[in-house]
Coordinates of C-alpha atoms and ligand atoms in Angstrom, one line a residue:
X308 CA 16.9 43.1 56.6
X309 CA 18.2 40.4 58.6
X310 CA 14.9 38.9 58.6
X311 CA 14.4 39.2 54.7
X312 CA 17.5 37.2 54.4
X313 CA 16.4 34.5 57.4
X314 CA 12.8 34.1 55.5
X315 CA 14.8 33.5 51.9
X316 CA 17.3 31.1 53.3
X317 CA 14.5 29.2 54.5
X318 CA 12.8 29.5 51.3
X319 CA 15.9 27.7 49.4
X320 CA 16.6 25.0 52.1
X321 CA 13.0 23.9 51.9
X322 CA 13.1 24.3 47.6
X323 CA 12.9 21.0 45.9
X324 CA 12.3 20.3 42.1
X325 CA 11.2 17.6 40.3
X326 CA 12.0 18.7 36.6
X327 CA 13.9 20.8 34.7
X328 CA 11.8 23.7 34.4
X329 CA 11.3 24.0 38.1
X330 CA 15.0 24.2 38.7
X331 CA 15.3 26.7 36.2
X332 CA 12.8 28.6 38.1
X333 CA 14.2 28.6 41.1
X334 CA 17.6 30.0 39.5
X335 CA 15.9 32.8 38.1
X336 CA 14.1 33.4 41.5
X337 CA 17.8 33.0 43.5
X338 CA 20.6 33.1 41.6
X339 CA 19.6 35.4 38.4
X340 CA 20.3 38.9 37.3
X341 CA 17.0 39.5 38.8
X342 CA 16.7 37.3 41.8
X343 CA 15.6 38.6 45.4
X344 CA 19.5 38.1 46.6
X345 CA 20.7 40.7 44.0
X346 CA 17.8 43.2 45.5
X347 CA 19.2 42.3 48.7
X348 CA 22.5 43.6 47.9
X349 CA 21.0 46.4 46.0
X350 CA 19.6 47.6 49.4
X351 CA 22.7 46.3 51.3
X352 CA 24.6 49.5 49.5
X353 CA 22.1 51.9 51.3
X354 CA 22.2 50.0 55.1
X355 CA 24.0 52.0 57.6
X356 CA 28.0 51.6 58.0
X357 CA 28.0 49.7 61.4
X358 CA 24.7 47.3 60.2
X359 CA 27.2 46.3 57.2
X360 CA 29.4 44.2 58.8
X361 CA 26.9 41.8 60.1
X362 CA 25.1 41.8 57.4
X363 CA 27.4 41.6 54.9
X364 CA 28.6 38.0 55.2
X365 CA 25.2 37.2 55.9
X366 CA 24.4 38.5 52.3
X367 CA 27.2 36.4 51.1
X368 CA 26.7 33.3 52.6
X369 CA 23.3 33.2 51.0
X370 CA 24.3 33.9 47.8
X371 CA 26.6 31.0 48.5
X372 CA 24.3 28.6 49.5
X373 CA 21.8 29.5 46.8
X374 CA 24.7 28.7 44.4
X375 CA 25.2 25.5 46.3
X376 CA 21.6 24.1 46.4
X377 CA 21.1 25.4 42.5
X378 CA 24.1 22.5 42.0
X379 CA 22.3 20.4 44.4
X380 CA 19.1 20.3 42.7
X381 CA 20.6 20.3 39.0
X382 CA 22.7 16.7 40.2
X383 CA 19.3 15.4 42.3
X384 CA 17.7 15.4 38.9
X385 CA 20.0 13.8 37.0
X386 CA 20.9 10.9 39.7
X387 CA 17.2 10.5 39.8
X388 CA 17.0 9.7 35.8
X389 CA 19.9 7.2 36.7
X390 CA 17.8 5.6 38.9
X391 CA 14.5 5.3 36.6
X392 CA 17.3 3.9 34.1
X393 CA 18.6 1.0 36.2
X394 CA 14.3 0.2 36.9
X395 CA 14.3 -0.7 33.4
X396 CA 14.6 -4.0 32.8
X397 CA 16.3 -4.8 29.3
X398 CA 16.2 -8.6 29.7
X399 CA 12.6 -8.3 28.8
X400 CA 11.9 -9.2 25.7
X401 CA 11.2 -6.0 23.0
X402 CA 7.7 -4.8 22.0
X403 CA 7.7 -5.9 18.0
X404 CA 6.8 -2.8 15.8
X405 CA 3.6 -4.1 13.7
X406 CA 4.6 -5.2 10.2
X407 CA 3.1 -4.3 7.0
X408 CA 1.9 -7.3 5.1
X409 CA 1.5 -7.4 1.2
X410 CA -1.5 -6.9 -0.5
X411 CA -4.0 -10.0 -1.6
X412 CA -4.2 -8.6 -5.1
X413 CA -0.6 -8.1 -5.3
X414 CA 0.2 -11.8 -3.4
X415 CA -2.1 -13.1 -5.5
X416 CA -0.6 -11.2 -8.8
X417 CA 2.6 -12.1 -7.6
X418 CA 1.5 -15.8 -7.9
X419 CA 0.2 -15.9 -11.4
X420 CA 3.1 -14.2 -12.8
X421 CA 5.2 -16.8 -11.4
X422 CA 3.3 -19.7 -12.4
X423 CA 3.3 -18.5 -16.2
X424 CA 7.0 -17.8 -16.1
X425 CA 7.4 -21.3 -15.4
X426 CA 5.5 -21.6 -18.5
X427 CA 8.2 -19.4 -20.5
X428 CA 5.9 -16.2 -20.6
X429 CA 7.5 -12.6 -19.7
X430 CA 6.1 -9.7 -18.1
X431 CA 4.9 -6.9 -20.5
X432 CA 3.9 -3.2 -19.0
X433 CA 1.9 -0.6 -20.5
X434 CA 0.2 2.7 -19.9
X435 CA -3.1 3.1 -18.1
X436 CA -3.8 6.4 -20.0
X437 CA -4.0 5.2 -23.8
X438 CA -5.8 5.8 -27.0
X439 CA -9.0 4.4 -29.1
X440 CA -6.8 2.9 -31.3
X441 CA -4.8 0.4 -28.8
X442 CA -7.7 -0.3 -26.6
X443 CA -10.0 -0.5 -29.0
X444 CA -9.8 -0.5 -32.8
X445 CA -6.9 -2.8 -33.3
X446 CA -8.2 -5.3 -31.3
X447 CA -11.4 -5.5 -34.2
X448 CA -13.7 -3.6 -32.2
X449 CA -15.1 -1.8 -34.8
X450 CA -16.7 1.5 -34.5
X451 CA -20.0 2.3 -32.7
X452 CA -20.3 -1.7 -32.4
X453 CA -21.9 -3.0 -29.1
X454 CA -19.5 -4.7 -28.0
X455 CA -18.1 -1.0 -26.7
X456 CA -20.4 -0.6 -24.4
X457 CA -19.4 -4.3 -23.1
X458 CA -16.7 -1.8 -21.2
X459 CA -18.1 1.1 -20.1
X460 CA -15.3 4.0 -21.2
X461 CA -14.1 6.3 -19.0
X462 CA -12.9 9.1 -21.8
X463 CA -10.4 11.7 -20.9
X464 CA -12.8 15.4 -21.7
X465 CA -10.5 17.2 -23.8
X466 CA -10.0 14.7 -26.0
X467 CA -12.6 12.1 -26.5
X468 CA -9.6 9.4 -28.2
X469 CA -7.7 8.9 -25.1
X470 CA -9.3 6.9 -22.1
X471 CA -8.5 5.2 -19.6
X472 CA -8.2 1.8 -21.0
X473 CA -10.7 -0.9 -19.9
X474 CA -8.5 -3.6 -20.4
X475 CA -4.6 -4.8 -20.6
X476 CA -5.1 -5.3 -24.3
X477 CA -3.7 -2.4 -25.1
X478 CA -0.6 -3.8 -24.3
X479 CA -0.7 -7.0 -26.5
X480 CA -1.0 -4.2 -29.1
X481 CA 1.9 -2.2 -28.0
X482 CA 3.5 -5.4 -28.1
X483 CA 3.1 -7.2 -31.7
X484 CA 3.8 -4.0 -32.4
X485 CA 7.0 -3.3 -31.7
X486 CA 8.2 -7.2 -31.5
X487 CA 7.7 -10.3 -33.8
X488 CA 6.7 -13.4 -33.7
X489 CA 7.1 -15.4 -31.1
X490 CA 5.2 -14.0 -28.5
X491 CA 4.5 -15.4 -25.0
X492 CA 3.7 -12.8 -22.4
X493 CA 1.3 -11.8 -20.0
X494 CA 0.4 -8.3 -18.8
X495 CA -0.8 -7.6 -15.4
X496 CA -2.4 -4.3 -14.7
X497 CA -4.5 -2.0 -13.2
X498 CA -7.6 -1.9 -15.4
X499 CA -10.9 1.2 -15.6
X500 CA -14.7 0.6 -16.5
X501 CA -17.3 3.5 -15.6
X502 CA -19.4 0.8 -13.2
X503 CA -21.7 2.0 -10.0
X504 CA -19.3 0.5 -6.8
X505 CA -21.1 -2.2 -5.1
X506 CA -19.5 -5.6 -3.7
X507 CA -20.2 -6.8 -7.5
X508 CA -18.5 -4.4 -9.0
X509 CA -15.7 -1.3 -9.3
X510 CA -14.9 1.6 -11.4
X511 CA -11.0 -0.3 -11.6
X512 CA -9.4 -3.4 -10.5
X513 CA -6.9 -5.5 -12.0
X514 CA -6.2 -7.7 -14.6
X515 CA -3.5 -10.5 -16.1
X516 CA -3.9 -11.0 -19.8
X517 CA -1.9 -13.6 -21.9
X518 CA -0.4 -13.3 -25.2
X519 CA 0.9 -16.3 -27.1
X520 CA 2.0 -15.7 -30.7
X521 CA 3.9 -18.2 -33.1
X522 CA 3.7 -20.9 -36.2
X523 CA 1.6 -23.1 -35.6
X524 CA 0.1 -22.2 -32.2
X525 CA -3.7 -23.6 -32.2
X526 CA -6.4 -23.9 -29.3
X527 CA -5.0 -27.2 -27.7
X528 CA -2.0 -25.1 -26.4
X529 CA -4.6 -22.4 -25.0
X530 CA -6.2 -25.4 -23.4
X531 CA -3.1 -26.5 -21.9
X532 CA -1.8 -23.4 -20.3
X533 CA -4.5 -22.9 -18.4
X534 CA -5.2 -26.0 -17.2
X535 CA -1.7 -26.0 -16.0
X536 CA -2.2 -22.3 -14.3
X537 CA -5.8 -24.0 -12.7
X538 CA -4.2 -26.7 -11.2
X539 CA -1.0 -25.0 -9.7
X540 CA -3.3 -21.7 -8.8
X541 CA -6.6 -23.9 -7.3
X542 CA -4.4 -27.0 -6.6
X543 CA -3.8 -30.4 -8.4
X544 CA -6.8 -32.0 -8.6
X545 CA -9.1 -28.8 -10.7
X546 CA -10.4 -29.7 -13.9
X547 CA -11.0 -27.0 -17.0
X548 CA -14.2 -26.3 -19.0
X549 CA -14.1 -24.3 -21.9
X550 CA -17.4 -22.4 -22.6
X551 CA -18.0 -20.6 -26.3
X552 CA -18.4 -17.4 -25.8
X553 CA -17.8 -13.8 -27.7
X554 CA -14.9 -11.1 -28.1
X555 CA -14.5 -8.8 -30.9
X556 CA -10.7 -9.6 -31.0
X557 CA -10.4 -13.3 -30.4
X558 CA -12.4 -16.4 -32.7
X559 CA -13.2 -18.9 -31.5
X560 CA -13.5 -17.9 -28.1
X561 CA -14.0 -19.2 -25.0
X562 CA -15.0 -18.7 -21.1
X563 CA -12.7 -20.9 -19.0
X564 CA -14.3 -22.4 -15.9
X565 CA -12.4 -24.6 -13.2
X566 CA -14.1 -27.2 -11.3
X567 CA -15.2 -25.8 -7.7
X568 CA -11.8 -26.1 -5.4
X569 CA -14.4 -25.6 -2.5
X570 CA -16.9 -28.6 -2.8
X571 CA -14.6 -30.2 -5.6
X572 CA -17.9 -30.1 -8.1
X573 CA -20.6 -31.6 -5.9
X574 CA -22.3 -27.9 -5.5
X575 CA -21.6 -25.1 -2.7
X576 CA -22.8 -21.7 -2.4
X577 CA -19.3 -20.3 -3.9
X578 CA -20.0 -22.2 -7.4
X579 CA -23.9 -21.3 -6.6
X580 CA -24.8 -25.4 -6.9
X581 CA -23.3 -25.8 -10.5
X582 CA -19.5 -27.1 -9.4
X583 CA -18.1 -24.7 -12.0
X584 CA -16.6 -21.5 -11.4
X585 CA -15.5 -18.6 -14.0
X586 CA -11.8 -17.6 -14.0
X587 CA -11.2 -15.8 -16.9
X588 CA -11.7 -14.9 -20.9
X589 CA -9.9 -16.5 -23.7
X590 CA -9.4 -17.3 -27.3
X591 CA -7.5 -17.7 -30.7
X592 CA -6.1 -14.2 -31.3
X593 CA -8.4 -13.2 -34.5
X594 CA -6.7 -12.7 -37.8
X595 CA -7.9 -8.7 -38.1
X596 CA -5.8 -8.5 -35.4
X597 CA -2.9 -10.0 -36.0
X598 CA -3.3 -7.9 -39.6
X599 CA -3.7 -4.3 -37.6
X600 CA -0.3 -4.7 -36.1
X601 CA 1.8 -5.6 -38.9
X602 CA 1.9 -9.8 -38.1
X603 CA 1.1 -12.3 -41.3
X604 CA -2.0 -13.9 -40.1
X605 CA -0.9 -16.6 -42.9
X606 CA 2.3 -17.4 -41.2
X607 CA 1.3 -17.0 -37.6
X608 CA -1.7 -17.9 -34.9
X609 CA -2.3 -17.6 -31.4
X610 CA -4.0 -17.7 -28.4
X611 CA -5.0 -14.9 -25.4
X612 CA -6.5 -14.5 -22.2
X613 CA -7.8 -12.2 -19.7
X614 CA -8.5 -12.7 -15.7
X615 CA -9.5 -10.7 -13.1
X616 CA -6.7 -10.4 -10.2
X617 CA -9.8 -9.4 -7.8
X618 CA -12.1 -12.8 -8.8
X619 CA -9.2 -14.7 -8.3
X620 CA -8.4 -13.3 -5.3
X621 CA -12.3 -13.7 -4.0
X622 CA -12.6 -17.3 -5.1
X623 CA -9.0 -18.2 -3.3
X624 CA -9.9 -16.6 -0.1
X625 CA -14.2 -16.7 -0.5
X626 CA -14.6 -12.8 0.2
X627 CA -17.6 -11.5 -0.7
X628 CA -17.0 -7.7 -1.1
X629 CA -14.8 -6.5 -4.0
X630 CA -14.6 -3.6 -1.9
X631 CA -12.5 -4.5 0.6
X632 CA -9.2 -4.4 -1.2
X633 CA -9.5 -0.8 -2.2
X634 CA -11.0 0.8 1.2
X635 CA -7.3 -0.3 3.4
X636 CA -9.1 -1.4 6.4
X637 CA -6.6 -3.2 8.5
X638 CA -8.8 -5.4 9.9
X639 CA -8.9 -6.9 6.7
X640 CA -4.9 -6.0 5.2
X641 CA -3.6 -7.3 8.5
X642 CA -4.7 -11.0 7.6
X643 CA -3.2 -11.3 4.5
Ligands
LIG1799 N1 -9.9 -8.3 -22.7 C1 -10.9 -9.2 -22.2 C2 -11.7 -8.4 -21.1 O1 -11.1 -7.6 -20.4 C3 -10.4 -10.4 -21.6 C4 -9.8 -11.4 -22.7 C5 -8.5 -11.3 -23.0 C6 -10.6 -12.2 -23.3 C7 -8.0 -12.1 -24.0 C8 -10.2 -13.1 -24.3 C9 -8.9 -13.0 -24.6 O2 -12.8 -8.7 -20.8

């Protein structure tokens, strides 16, 4: 017996640890309900009378020293983490968590809505999910005409009169709708159209449209808006061109084009040689629709446009791929 007690105190005086769960092991191995000490003095009760006396304080100082070097251990481990603590060395300057940036389209939305509130227009908001009726019909497309299919629907199957609206015309409706005369907001939004994805094109993407409503309004103060907007969005020095062109809900209207801000009109591959490029969709509100939401076409005019956050964005930074702002690659976020 002596010798099973030599060999264990041997065992714990060579023991070391290095983390918690070794310590922890050697306490259940030495100092535990269960440990070799306890079947020591299990046996001890069954040693012969005379044996007892020697090896009972043997038995006991064991115990006490595995008692002692369990302590031992324990504090080792804990002076040690005090040590690792003073190696650190907090005059170093922090490691920076990485920042989230904004979005381009929303930077650049941001930016429009701020340079037609300078102009006195508010910020309008309407639903993405609307009816025939507010993206359509009131604004004089009439039915089965063409110029549908100019915006390729995306209807919602149960019921074939509310889509997804193709435009933020919907909420110049909403709005003559519910307020008079004079008007002058413009309503950003995110906008649908059932096109094939390519770097051309997207099945949504966003859109400001402008709504200017009052007596006398006429085409000279369309003109002016946006020339101011080209020249604060593109910088000073952009000229406007105003191209006829066609929507069901505005007469006359007109494509607005800004002089290249890249080659400044001499012909680059961003205005594809002709020093013009197309920003957005406007003209003289037409009287139909004025009529369909309760407004005296007699008493009042006005102008509207529509521009595509994306394009804007694509001209302002020259990116090539519409795809990018929808597919959150941080390679590209990250340099906005
Ligand atoms: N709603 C048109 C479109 O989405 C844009 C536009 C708005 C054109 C207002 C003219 C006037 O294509």
């Amino acid at each position: 017996m002596l010798d099973r007690i030599d060999k264990v105190l041997e065992e714990i005086n060579s023991f070391t640890a290095s983390n918690s769960s070794e310590i922890e092991s050697f306490r259940i191995k030495y100092v535990g309900k269960k440990s070799i000490i306890n079947e020591l003095f299990e046996d001890f009760r069954n040693v012969p009378g005379e044996q007892k006396k020697e090896l009972g304080p043997a038995l006991n100082k064991l115990k006490n020293l595995a008692q002692e070097r369990l302590r031992e251990l324990a504090e080792g481990l804990t002076s040690n983490r005090d040590q690792v603590a003073s190696e650190i060395d907090v005059t170093l300057p922090p490691i920076h968590n990485s920042e989230g940036s904004i979005h381009p389209i929303s930077q650049t939305k941001s930016r429009i809505i701020e340079i037609f509130e300078r102009q006195g227009f508010n910020v309008e908001d309407g639903p993405e999910i609307d009816n025939d009726w507010n993206n359509f019909t009131a604004l004089n497309f009439p039915e089965n005409h063409p110029a549908r299919e100019m915006q390729d629907t995306y209807f919602i199957e149960r019921d074939p009169d509310v889509l997804l609206r193709t435009h933020t015309s919907n909420v110049q409706i909403r709005l003559m709708n519910k307020k008079k005369p004079p008007i002058r907001s413009i309503m950003p939004g995110r906008v649908f159209r059932n096109e094939a994805i390519s770097a051309r094109a997207h099945c949504f993407f966003h859109q400001v449209e402008g709504l200017c409503i009052g007596e006398r309004i006429s085409f000279k103060d369309l003109k002016n808006t946006l020339y101011y907007f080209s020249r604060e969005m593109f910088g000073k020095d952009t000229k406007i061109r105003l191209r006829p062109s066609y929507f069901p809900f505005t007469e006359p209207s007109a494509e607005i084009d800004i002089s290249c801000f890249i080659c400044g009109g001499s012909g680059c591959k961003i205005c594809k040689k002709t020093g013009w490029v197309e920003i957005a969709g406007s003209g003289m509100v037409d009287p139909n629709v004025l009529e369909n939401c309760g407004i005296d076409s007699g008493k009042y005019s006005g102008f509207a446009f529509g521009m595509g956050i994306e394009r804007i964005t694509m001209l302002k930074y020259q990116l090539d791929d519409l795809r990018l702002f929808s597919e959150n690659d941080l390679r590209f976020l990250k340099q906005f």
